[in-house]
Amino acid sequence: FLDEPMDFARAADPTPMSKEVRDAQNLMITRVLAYFSELAERRRREPGDDLLTALVQAEAEDRMLSDAEVVNNAAFLFAAGHETTANLIGNGLLALHRNPDQLALLKSRPALMPAALEELLRYDTPVQLTEREAAEDLEIAGHRVEQGETVVPVMGAANRDPSAFESPDRLDITRQGPRNFSFGQGIHYCLGAQLARLEGGIALTTLLARLPDLRLDVEKPTWRRNANIRGLMSLPASW
């Protein structure tokens, strides 16, 4: 139902876009919501052992979730669960091949994969920024923020903060110290963090094992034009 799936994440880009791009994004979102609306109605008639069935049967505060709540949550989980993990795998694979010493270390010590994933998330996070609304007046690094104002934390910058990470621009899959900020913090911590780690670990472990001679053209990756969702359009490979 998506003719150009790679464009779907453009809707999450906070940078200005032309009317043509905005109209295309609105059309794509409308189609996505229509798809999940139809699928949700099918699951009401024919329940299955899946997340969408759980959503249509869920209750919140003694009431069923509304149709809009079900559809919007399903679309959000679809986008967040696919886009970010796919970009974690692509960004991570590229980072490893650009740092052959770290790639060789991971191949020789596969048990380092959990630590490597955390470092890859820090080094080139798939989600660069987010938005939060200040719940109260506060001061951050000398800047006054009023209650209700929007704050834009940039996780990509926080992950390269030299006050938090030693030699932050260096990829080190044995790195110790504070955890990366890629999944956020507090009550808004990413719902799919553990699933992303599991999928990313399986994908990279399998690629390194089945394609030990995989070669990437690290000089010619094509990046998506998106200030928030960082990922690759293409990455030439051979084996």
PDB file of C-alpha atoms in Angstrom:
ATOM      1  CA  PHE A   1       0.000   0.000   0.000  1.00  0.00           C
ATOM      2  CA  LEU A   2       3.053   2.273   0.027  1.00  0.00           C
ATOM      3  CA  ASP A   3       4.409   3.039  -3.428  1.00  0.00           C
ATOM      4  CA  GLU A   4       7.396   4.902  -1.937  1.00  0.00           C
ATOM      5  CA  PRO A   5       7.941   3.516   1.587  1.00  0.00           C
ATOM      6  CA  MET A   6      11.243   5.326   2.051  1.00  0.00           C
ATOM      7  CA  ASP A   7       9.398   8.661   1.986  1.00  0.00           C
ATOM      8  CA  PHE A   8       7.113   7.771   4.888  1.00  0.00           C
ATOM      9  CA  ALA A   9       9.533   9.020   7.552  1.00  0.00           C
ATOM     10  CA  ARG A  10       9.690  12.444   5.906  1.00  0.00           C
ATOM     11  CA  ALA A  11       6.558  13.321   7.888  1.00  0.00           C
ATOM     12  CA  ALA A  12       8.659  13.257  11.068  1.00  0.00           C
ATOM     13  CA  ASP A  13      11.216  15.708   9.671  1.00  0.00           C
ATOM     14  CA  PRO A  14      10.921  19.118  11.375  1.00  0.00           C
ATOM     15  CA  THR A  15      12.736  20.969   8.596  1.00  0.00           C
ATOM     16  CA  PRO A  16      10.689  23.000   6.084  1.00  0.00           C
ATOM     17  CA  MET A  17       9.338  21.143   3.068  1.00  0.00           C
ATOM     18  CA  SER A  18       7.746  22.267  -0.171  1.00  0.00           C
ATOM     19  CA  LYS A  19       3.993  22.156  -0.706  1.00  0.00           C
ATOM     20  CA  GLU A  20       4.476  19.257  -3.120  1.00  0.00           C
ATOM     21  CA  VAL A  21       6.360  17.205  -0.539  1.00  0.00           C
ATOM     22  CA  ARG A  22       3.883  18.117   2.203  1.00  0.00           C
ATOM     23  CA  ASP A  23       0.923  17.123   0.030  1.00  0.00           C
ATOM     24  CA  ALA A  24       2.617  13.827  -0.828  1.00  0.00           C
ATOM     25  CA  GLN A  25       3.233  13.156   2.863  1.00  0.00           C
ATOM     26  CA  ASN A  26      -0.378  13.938   3.768  1.00  0.00           C
ATOM     27  CA  LEU A  27      -1.596  11.591   1.037  1.00  0.00           C
ATOM     28  CA  MET A  28       0.719   8.834   2.224  1.00  0.00           C
ATOM     29  CA  ILE A  29      -0.384   9.216   5.847  1.00  0.00           C
ATOM     30  CA  THR A  30      -4.036   9.159   4.773  1.00  0.00           C
ATOM     31  CA  ARG A  31      -3.414   5.903   2.925  1.00  0.00           C
ATOM     32  CA  VAL A  32      -1.600   4.365   5.902  1.00  0.00           C
ATOM     33  CA  LEU A  33      -4.436   5.276   8.279  1.00  0.00           C
ATOM     34  CA  ALA A  34      -7.020   3.925   5.835  1.00  0.00           C
ATOM     35  CA  TYR A  35      -5.098   0.660   5.613  1.00  0.00           C
ATOM     36  CA  PHE A  36      -4.964   0.197   9.389  1.00  0.00           C
ATOM     37  CA  SER A  37      -8.602   1.230   9.755  1.00  0.00           C
ATOM     38  CA  GLU A  38      -9.618  -1.523   7.337  1.00  0.00           C
ATOM     39  CA  LEU A  39      -7.320  -4.033   9.017  1.00  0.00           C
ATOM     40  CA  ALA A  40      -8.636  -3.121  12.496  1.00  0.00           C
ATOM     41  CA  GLU A  41     -12.214  -3.673  11.336  1.00  0.00           C
ATOM     42  CA  ARG A  42     -11.191  -7.069   9.962  1.00  0.00           C
ATOM     43  CA  ARG A  43      -9.617  -7.982  13.307  1.00  0.00           C
ATOM     44  CA  ARG A  44     -12.855  -7.081  15.107  1.00  0.00           C
ATOM     45  CA  ARG A  45     -14.649  -9.613  12.919  1.00  0.00           C
ATOM     46  CA  GLU A  46     -11.834 -12.144  12.840  1.00  0.00           C
ATOM     47  CA  PRO A  47      -9.621 -11.861  15.957  1.00  0.00           C
ATOM     48  CA  GLY A  48      -6.110 -13.235  15.679  1.00  0.00           C
ATOM     49  CA  ASP A  49      -3.045 -13.758  17.846  1.00  0.00           C
ATOM     50  CA  ASP A  50      -1.499 -10.394  17.006  1.00  0.00           C
ATOM     51  CA  LEU A  51      -0.927  -6.894  18.331  1.00  0.00           C
ATOM     52  CA  LEU A  52      -3.732  -5.268  16.345  1.00  0.00           C
ATOM     53  CA  THR A  53      -6.249  -7.702  17.829  1.00  0.00           C
ATOM     54  CA  ALA A  54      -4.942  -6.794  21.290  1.00  0.00           C
ATOM     55  CA  LEU A  55      -5.433  -3.106  20.482  1.00  0.00           C
ATOM     56  CA  VAL A  56      -9.013  -3.460  19.254  1.00  0.00           C
ATOM     57  CA  GLN A  57      -9.853  -5.499  22.359  1.00  0.00           C
ATOM     58  CA  ALA A  58      -7.973  -3.257  24.798  1.00  0.00           C
ATOM     59  CA  GLU A  59      -9.653  -1.233  27.466  1.00  0.00           C
ATOM     60  CA  ALA A  60      -8.372   2.031  28.888  1.00  0.00           C
ATOM     61  CA  GLU A  61      -9.989   3.527  31.996  1.00  0.00           C
ATOM     62  CA  ASP A  62     -12.929   1.114  31.766  1.00  0.00           C
ATOM     63  CA  ARG A  63     -13.673   1.896  28.113  1.00  0.00           C
ATOM     64  CA  MET A  64     -12.629   0.426  24.818  1.00  0.00           C
ATOM     65  CA  LEU A  65     -10.059   2.325  22.832  1.00  0.00           C
ATOM     66  CA  SER A  66     -11.704   4.485  20.183  1.00  0.00           C
ATOM     67  CA  ASP A  67     -11.289   3.670  16.496  1.00  0.00           C
ATOM     68  CA  ALA A  68      -8.975   6.667  16.116  1.00  0.00           C
ATOM     69  CA  GLU A  69      -6.831   5.558  19.080  1.00  0.00           C
ATOM     70  CA  VAL A  70      -6.474   2.045  17.683  1.00  0.00           C
ATOM     71  CA  VAL A  71      -5.626   3.196  14.159  1.00  0.00           C
ATOM     72  CA  ASN A  72      -3.188   5.915  15.201  1.00  0.00           C
ATOM     73  CA  ASN A  73      -1.380   3.644  17.668  1.00  0.00           C
ATOM     74  CA  ALA A  74      -1.105   0.907  15.033  1.00  0.00           C
ATOM     75  CA  ALA A  75       0.303   3.357  12.467  1.00  0.00           C
ATOM     76  CA  PHE A  76       2.746   4.769  15.006  1.00  0.00           C
ATOM     77  CA  LEU A  77       4.009   1.330  16.017  1.00  0.00           C
ATOM     78  CA  PHE A  78       4.368   0.376  12.351  1.00  0.00           C
ATOM     79  CA  ALA A  79       6.459   3.432  11.564  1.00  0.00           C
ATOM     80  CA  ALA A  80       8.522   3.442  14.763  1.00  0.00           C
ATOM     81  CA  GLY A  81       9.106  -0.294  14.756  1.00  0.00           C
ATOM     82  CA  HIS A  82      10.223  -0.565  11.146  1.00  0.00           C
ATOM     83  CA  GLU A  83      11.999   2.678  10.290  1.00  0.00           C
ATOM     84  CA  THR A  84      14.226   2.940  13.332  1.00  0.00           C
ATOM     85  CA  THR A  85      15.346  -0.688  13.454  1.00  0.00           C
ATOM     86  CA  ALA A  86      16.071  -0.820   9.718  1.00  0.00           C
ATOM     87  CA  ASN A  87      18.205   2.297  10.102  1.00  0.00           C
ATOM     88  CA  LEU A  88      19.966   0.885  13.160  1.00  0.00           C
ATOM     89  CA  ILE A  89      21.053  -2.101  11.064  1.00  0.00           C
ATOM     90  CA  GLY A  90      22.116  -0.011   8.070  1.00  0.00           C
ATOM     91  CA  ASN A  91      23.891   2.705  10.044  1.00  0.00           C
ATOM     92  CA  GLY A  92      25.576   0.124  12.242  1.00  0.00           C
ATOM     93  CA  LEU A  93      26.797  -1.978   9.355  1.00  0.00           C
ATOM     94  CA  LEU A  94      28.252   1.084   7.655  1.00  0.00           C
ATOM     95  CA  ALA A  95      29.956   2.261  10.859  1.00  0.00           C
ATOM     96  CA  LEU A  96      31.575  -1.142  11.357  1.00  0.00           C
ATOM     97  CA  HIS A  97      32.911  -1.264   7.795  1.00  0.00           C
ATOM     98  CA  ARG A  98      34.272   2.258   8.162  1.00  0.00           C
ATOM     99  CA  ASN A  99      36.109   1.051  11.262  1.00  0.00           C
ATOM    100  CA  PRO A 100      37.642  -2.260  10.139  1.00  0.00           C
ATOM    101  CA  ASP A 101      39.461  -2.804  13.438  1.00  0.00           C
ATOM    102  CA  GLN A 102      36.120  -2.825  15.269  1.00  0.00           C
ATOM    103  CA  LEU A 103      34.547  -5.037  12.623  1.00  0.00           C
ATOM    104  CA  ALA A 104      37.398  -7.538  12.955  1.00  0.00           C
ATOM    105  CA  LEU A 105      37.099  -7.472  16.743  1.00  0.00           C
ATOM    106  CA  LEU A 106      33.364  -8.176  16.600  1.00  0.00           C
ATOM    107  CA  LYS A 107      33.873 -11.041  14.132  1.00  0.00           C
ATOM    108  CA  SER A 108      36.473 -12.590  16.412  1.00  0.00           C
ATOM    109  CA  ARG A 109      34.397 -12.054  19.564  1.00  0.00           C
ATOM    110  CA  PRO A 110      30.675 -12.409  18.718  1.00  0.00           C
ATOM    111  CA  ALA A 111      29.831 -12.217  22.434  1.00  0.00           C
ATOM    112  CA  LEU A 112      30.539  -8.479  22.177  1.00  0.00           C
ATOM    113  CA  MET A 113      27.378  -7.968  20.100  1.00  0.00           C
ATOM    114  CA  PRO A 114      25.223  -6.532  22.953  1.00  0.00           C
ATOM    115  CA  ALA A 115      27.908  -3.973  23.803  1.00  0.00           C
ATOM    116  CA  ALA A 116      28.505  -3.304  20.107  1.00  0.00           C
ATOM    117  CA  LEU A 117      24.813  -2.542  19.586  1.00  0.00           C
ATOM    118  CA  GLU A 118      24.829   0.018  22.389  1.00  0.00           C
ATOM    119  CA  GLU A 119      27.901   1.662  20.878  1.00  0.00           C
ATOM    120  CA  LEU A 120      26.413   1.665  17.370  1.00  0.00           C
ATOM    121  CA  LEU A 121      23.257   3.269  18.756  1.00  0.00           C
ATOM    122  CA  ARG A 122      25.381   5.945  20.394  1.00  0.00           C
ATOM    123  CA  TYR A 123      27.686   6.468  17.438  1.00  0.00           C
ATOM    124  CA  ASP A 124      25.021   6.998  14.762  1.00  0.00           C
ATOM    125  CA  THR A 125      21.553   6.948  16.271  1.00  0.00           C
ATOM    126  CA  PRO A 126      18.588   6.374  13.917  1.00  0.00           C
ATOM    127  CA  VAL A 127      16.492   9.046  15.681  1.00  0.00           C
ATOM    128  CA  GLN A 128      18.369  12.310  16.029  1.00  0.00           C
ATOM    129  CA  LEU A 129      15.884  14.398  18.002  1.00  0.00           C
ATOM    130  CA  THR A 130      12.524  14.457  19.725  1.00  0.00           C
ATOM    131  CA  GLU A 131      10.132  16.949  21.310  1.00  0.00           C
ATOM    132  CA  ARG A 132       9.035  17.432  24.906  1.00  0.00           C
ATOM    133  CA  GLU A 133       6.684  19.922  26.544  1.00  0.00           C
ATOM    134  CA  ALA A 134       7.944  21.496  29.758  1.00  0.00           C
ATOM    135  CA  ALA A 135       5.683  20.419  32.634  1.00  0.00           C
ATOM    136  CA  GLU A 136       6.903  23.304  34.785  1.00  0.00           C
ATOM    137  CA  ASP A 137       9.185  26.327  34.673  1.00  0.00           C
ATOM    138  CA  LEU A 138      12.829  25.296  34.700  1.00  0.00           C
ATOM    139  CA  GLU A 139      16.320  26.346  33.749  1.00  0.00           C
ATOM    140  CA  ILE A 140      18.560  24.263  31.488  1.00  0.00           C
ATOM    141  CA  ALA A 141      22.217  25.243  31.079  1.00  0.00           C
ATOM    142  CA  GLY A 142      21.394  28.849  31.887  1.00  0.00           C
ATOM    143  CA  HIS A 143      18.382  29.018  29.576  1.00  0.00           C
ATOM    144  CA  ARG A 144      14.951  29.716  31.035  1.00  0.00           C
ATOM    145  CA  VAL A 145      12.164  27.395  29.843  1.00  0.00           C
ATOM    146  CA  GLU A 146       8.574  28.287  30.677  1.00  0.00           C
ATOM    147  CA  GLN A 147       5.872  25.744  31.481  1.00  0.00           C
ATOM    148  CA  GLY A 148       4.178  24.592  28.275  1.00  0.00           C
ATOM    149  CA  GLU A 149       7.062  25.516  26.001  1.00  0.00           C
ATOM    150  CA  THR A 150       8.407  22.918  23.584  1.00  0.00           C
ATOM    151  CA  VAL A 151      11.931  21.626  24.142  1.00  0.00           C
ATOM    152  CA  VAL A 152      13.774  19.730  21.400  1.00  0.00           C
ATOM    153  CA  PRO A 153      16.361  17.334  22.877  1.00  0.00           C
ATOM    154  CA  VAL A 154      18.901  16.314  20.218  1.00  0.00           C
ATOM    155  CA  MET A 155      19.940  12.764  21.062  1.00  0.00           C
ATOM    156  CA  GLY A 156      22.498  12.683  18.262  1.00  0.00           C
ATOM    157  CA  ALA A 157      24.377  15.542  19.943  1.00  0.00           C
ATOM    158  CA  ALA A 158      23.967  14.130  23.457  1.00  0.00           C
ATOM    159  CA  ASN A 159      25.487  10.842  22.271  1.00  0.00           C
ATOM    160  CA  ARG A 160      28.625  12.714  21.149  1.00  0.00           C
ATOM    161  CA  ASP A 161      28.913  14.888  24.275  1.00  0.00           C
ATOM    162  CA  PRO A 162      32.598  14.870  25.333  1.00  0.00           C
ATOM    163  CA  SER A 163      31.582  15.548  28.947  1.00  0.00           C
ATOM    164  CA  ALA A 164      29.719  12.228  28.984  1.00  0.00           C
ATOM    165  CA  PHE A 165      31.746  10.044  26.604  1.00  0.00           C
ATOM    166  CA  GLU A 166      35.504   9.821  26.254  1.00  0.00           C
ATOM    167  CA  SER A 167      36.629  10.351  22.638  1.00  0.00           C
ATOM    168  CA  PRO A 168      32.980  10.502  21.536  1.00  0.00           C
ATOM    169  CA  ASP A 169      33.759  10.524  17.803  1.00  0.00           C
ATOM    170  CA  ARG A 170      35.582   7.194  18.042  1.00  0.00           C
ATOM    171  CA  LEU A 171      33.719   3.905  17.549  1.00  0.00           C
ATOM    172  CA  ASP A 172      34.626   1.543  20.385  1.00  0.00           C
ATOM    173  CA  ILE A 173      32.502  -1.587  20.767  1.00  0.00           C
ATOM    174  CA  THR A 174      34.122  -2.309  24.148  1.00  0.00           C
ATOM    175  CA  ARG A 175      33.175   1.120  25.517  1.00  0.00           C
ATOM    176  CA  GLN A 176      32.206   1.296  29.177  1.00  0.00           C
ATOM    177  CA  GLY A 177      30.394   4.105  30.945  1.00  0.00           C
ATOM    178  CA  PRO A 178      27.038   5.849  30.593  1.00  0.00           C
ATOM    179  CA  ARG A 179      24.365   4.374  28.351  1.00  0.00           C
ATOM    180  CA  ASN A 180      23.487   6.132  25.116  1.00  0.00           C
ATOM    181  CA  PHE A 181      20.475   8.443  24.868  1.00  0.00           C
ATOM    182  CA  SER A 182      19.072   6.954  21.670  1.00  0.00           C
ATOM    183  CA  PHE A 183      15.916   5.536  23.261  1.00  0.00           C
ATOM    184  CA  GLY A 184      15.164   8.604  25.357  1.00  0.00           C
ATOM    185  CA  GLN A 185      14.791   8.717  29.113  1.00  0.00           C
ATOM    186  CA  GLY A 186      12.122   8.594  31.807  1.00  0.00           C
ATOM    187  CA  ILE A 187       8.431   7.949  31.174  1.00  0.00           C
ATOM    188  CA  HIS A 188       8.891   8.464  27.429  1.00  0.00           C
ATOM    189  CA  TYR A 189      11.596   5.801  27.127  1.00  0.00           C
ATOM    190  CA  CYS A 190      11.149   3.967  23.821  1.00  0.00           C
ATOM    191  CA  LEU A 191       8.492   1.250  24.025  1.00  0.00           C
ATOM    192  CA  GLY A 192      10.328  -0.916  21.505  1.00  0.00           C
ATOM    193  CA  ALA A 193      13.865  -0.537  22.854  1.00  0.00           C
ATOM    194  CA  GLN A 194      14.337  -4.192  23.758  1.00  0.00           C
ATOM    195  CA  LEU A 195      12.784  -5.399  20.514  1.00  0.00           C
ATOM    196  CA  ALA A 196      15.091  -3.094  18.524  1.00  0.00           C
ATOM    197  CA  ARG A 197      18.112  -4.479  20.353  1.00  0.00           C
ATOM    198  CA  LEU A 198      16.954  -8.048  19.717  1.00  0.00           C
ATOM    199  CA  GLU A 199      16.267  -7.484  16.011  1.00  0.00           C
ATOM    200  CA  GLY A 200      19.459  -5.498  15.480  1.00  0.00           C
ATOM    201  CA  GLY A 201      21.558  -8.136  17.219  1.00  0.00           C
ATOM    202  CA  ILE A 202      20.039 -10.994  15.239  1.00  0.00           C
ATOM    203  CA  ALA A 203      20.422  -9.169  11.925  1.00  0.00           C
ATOM    204  CA  LEU A 204      24.053  -8.129  12.419  1.00  0.00           C
ATOM    205  CA  THR A 205      25.078 -11.486  13.919  1.00  0.00           C
ATOM    206  CA  THR A 206      23.500 -13.336  10.994  1.00  0.00           C
ATOM    207  CA  LEU A 207      25.051 -11.046   8.369  1.00  0.00           C
ATOM    208  CA  LEU A 208      28.542 -11.375   9.832  1.00  0.00           C
ATOM    209  CA  ALA A 209      28.213 -15.163  10.089  1.00  0.00           C
ATOM    210  CA  ARG A 210      26.643 -15.896   6.699  1.00  0.00           C
ATOM    211  CA  LEU A 211      28.474 -13.259   4.677  1.00  0.00           C
ATOM    212  CA  PRO A 212      31.958 -13.086   6.218  1.00  0.00           C
ATOM    213  CA  ASP A 213      33.352 -11.607   2.977  1.00  0.00           C
ATOM    214  CA  LEU A 214      30.700  -8.871   2.741  1.00  0.00           C
ATOM    215  CA  ARG A 215      32.180  -5.682   1.296  1.00  0.00           C
ATOM    216  CA  LEU A 216      30.497  -2.284   1.399  1.00  0.00           C
ATOM    217  CA  ASP A 217      31.270   0.699  -0.771  1.00  0.00           C
ATOM    218  CA  VAL A 218      31.669   3.000   2.227  1.00  0.00           C
ATOM    219  CA  GLU A 219      32.528   5.944  -0.013  1.00  0.00           C
ATOM    220  CA  LYS A 220      29.195   5.921  -1.839  1.00  0.00           C
ATOM    221  CA  PRO A 221      26.344   5.512   0.650  1.00  0.00           C
ATOM    222  CA  THR A 222      23.255   7.567  -0.145  1.00  0.00           C
ATOM    223  CA  TRP A 223      21.691   9.202   2.907  1.00  0.00           C
ATOM    224  CA  ARG A 224      18.060  10.143   3.234  1.00  0.00           C
ATOM    225  CA  ARG A 225      17.303  13.853   3.364  1.00  0.00           C
ATOM    226  CA  ASN A 226      15.847  13.929   6.852  1.00  0.00           C
ATOM    227  CA  ALA A 227      17.105  15.898   9.853  1.00  0.00           C
ATOM    228  CA  ASN A 228      15.425  13.591  12.354  1.00  0.00           C
ATOM    229  CA  ILE A 229      15.295  10.034  11.008  1.00  0.00           C
ATOM    230  CA  ARG A 230      18.888   9.228  10.027  1.00  0.00           C
ATOM    231  CA  GLY A 231      19.204   6.353   7.633  1.00  0.00           C
ATOM    232  CA  LEU A 232      20.448   5.194   4.265  1.00  0.00           C
ATOM    233  CA  MET A 233      18.657   5.223   0.941  1.00  0.00           C
ATOM    234  CA  SER A 234      21.247   2.848  -0.504  1.00  0.00           C
ATOM    235  CA  LEU A 235      24.496   1.152   0.471  1.00  0.00           C
ATOM    236  CA  PRO A 236      26.276  -0.731  -2.354  1.00  0.00           C
ATOM    237  CA  ALA A 237      27.503  -4.161  -1.237  1.00  0.00           C
ATOM    238  CA  SER A 238      29.137  -7.251  -2.689  1.00  0.00           C
ATOM    239  CA  TRP A 239      30.290 -10.636  -1.414  1.00  0.00           C
TER     240      TRP A 239
END
